[in-house]
Amino acid sequence: MIDKINALLQEVGNLRASNAEEIETLRIKYLSKKGEISSLMNDFRTVAADQKREVGQHLNKLKEAAQDKINELKAGFEQANTADADIDLTRTAYPIELGTRHPLSIVKKEICDIFGRLGFSIAEGPEIEDDWHVFSSLNFAEDHPARDMQDTFFIQHNPDVLLRTHTSSVQTRVMEKQEPPIRIICPGRVYRNEAISYRAHCFFHQVEALYIDKNVSFADLKQALLFFAKEMFSADTKIRLRPSYFPFTEPSAEMDISCNICGGKGCPFCKGTGWVEILGCGMVDPNVLENCGIDSKVYSGFALGMGIERITNLKYQVKDLRMFSENDIRFLKQFKSAN
Ligand code: DAH
């Protein structure tokens, strides 16, 4: 009998099956009540008493081995089966390319990161605004042309519900809520009623920066601007400030950088001047501070604002603004970012 058990043991060890049905057939053959092992168990009764112990041990070993083998075949089969289920047979056969970040998002992140290194944190505000946050609090006179329908999109002809024309509105929202020191950078989309062409669009993107504290001076502004220009473009970038006018800053300035395309020698991009304008800035007008409940005798600050499209054009020389909103992937996939 021991020989028979050993022969079966070997047989069981070599079992193979290619599907669930075959496994079931094997289980019935060896392990069911009418199977080979049960019939050996029946024969066991007739084994002489002095051999019972040894034969019993062999029988148990065979039973265990058969059970293990069947389990093993089942597990292998299930694994192969789930692996099959993971394969999507309806998927197209060619490789799917990963998407890329939009060039404006790449540049926005870079601007925010640079100011982040100076301790500025990101603040955001609504795109649908009211007159107070976009104009009045920022010292715009009642008859300022920016309030005109021609520049501003009003919603449902209500002069108090409008699409923000600049991200400066976020300044006021933060100043109203937060005590100085305030050091924020506000990226976002803005809207202006412009005819769409290669150089203008009815929506575009800006980044605003605001720093309010005791003893903030124009020198602090200049230093922050120089740091930004060098980090954004290159270490040898130069800046120059020209006097300008904005209702919410006094004094106000516009900043040019040395043209990063010709290195300042003069080229068609900088119209031969060697300089390109990139942002507006100035010391926050005391009226604006007072409008937001900040004591202008104790605190002062600087603000600056720039168009993300403009900076992106300078970095990548995109000639037509409309490319940014057409979603042509042949254009978009040329821009790669590290993260
Ligand atoms: N809000 C201005 C614009 O849309 C940009 C700007 C200029 C923002 C000067 C500022 C600033 O904070 O100080 O053209």
CSV table of N, CA and C in Angstrom, one decimal, residues 171 208-211 221 225 248-249 279-284 301-305:
chain,number,residue,atom,x,y,z
A,171,GLN,N,-5.5,92.9,-3.5
A,171,GLN,CA,-4.8,93.7,-2.5
A,171,GLN,C,-5.8,94.2,-1.4
A,208,GLU,N,0.0,90.0,-9.0
A,208,GLU,CA,0.1,91.2,-8.2
A,208,GLU,C,0.9,90.9,-7.0
A,209,ALA,N,1.8,91.9,-6.5
A,209,ALA,CA,2.5,91.6,-5.3
A,209,ALA,C,2.2,92.8,-4.3
A,210,LEU,N,2.1,92.6,-3.1
A,210,LEU,CA,1.9,93.7,-2.1
A,210,LEU,C,2.6,93.4,-0.8
A,211,TYR,N,3.3,94.5,-0.4
A,211,TYR,CA,4.1,94.3,0.9
A,211,TYR,C,3.8,95.5,1.7
A,221,LEU,N,11.3,98.2,-2.6
A,221,LEU,CA,10.7,97.8,-3.9
A,221,LEU,C,11.7,97.5,-4.9
A,225,LEU,N,12.4,94.0,-7.0
A,225,LEU,CA,12.3,94.0,-8.4
A,225,LEU,C,13.5,93.5,-9.1
A,248,PHE,N,-3.5,104.0,-7.6
A,248,PHE,CA,-3.3,103.4,-6.3
A,248,PHE,C,-1.9,103.4,-5.8
A,249,THR,N,-1.0,104.0,-6.5
A,249,THR,CA,0.4,104.1,-6.0
A,249,THR,C,0.9,105.5,-6.2
A,279,LEU,N,6.5,95.6,-16.1
A,279,LEU,CA,5.5,95.7,-15.0
A,279,LEU,C,5.3,97.1,-14.5
A,280,GLY,N,4.2,97.3,-13.8
A,280,GLY,CA,3.9,98.6,-13.1
A,280,GLY,C,4.1,98.4,-11.6
A,281,CYS,N,4.5,99.5,-11.0
A,281,CYS,CA,4.7,99.3,-9.5
A,281,CYS,C,4.7,100.7,-8.8
A,282,GLY,N,4.8,100.7,-7.5
A,282,GLY,CA,4.9,101.9,-6.8
A,282,GLY,C,4.7,101.8,-5.3
A,283,MET,N,4.7,102.9,-4.6
A,283,MET,CA,4.4,102.9,-3.2
A,283,MET,C,2.9,103.0,-3.0
A,284,VAL,N,2.3,102.1,-2.2
A,284,VAL,CA,0.9,102.1,-2.0
A,284,VAL,C,0.4,103.5,-1.6
A,301,GLY,N,3.9,100.8,2.2
A,301,GLY,CA,4.1,99.5,1.5
A,301,GLY,C,4.3,99.7,0.0
A,302,PHE,N,4.7,98.7,-0.7
A,302,PHE,CA,4.8,98.8,-2.1
A,302,PHE,C,3.9,97.7,-2.8
A,303,ALA,N,3.6,98.0,-4.1
A,303,ALA,CA,2.8,97.1,-4.8
A,303,ALA,C,3.4,97.0,-6.2
A,304,LEU,N,3.1,95.9,-6.9
A,304,LEU,CA,3.5,95.8,-8.3
A,304,LEU,C,2.6,94.8,-9.0
A,305,GLY,N,2.5,95.0,-10.3
A,305,GLY,CA,1.6,94.1,-11.0
A,305,GLY,C,2.2,93.8,-12.4
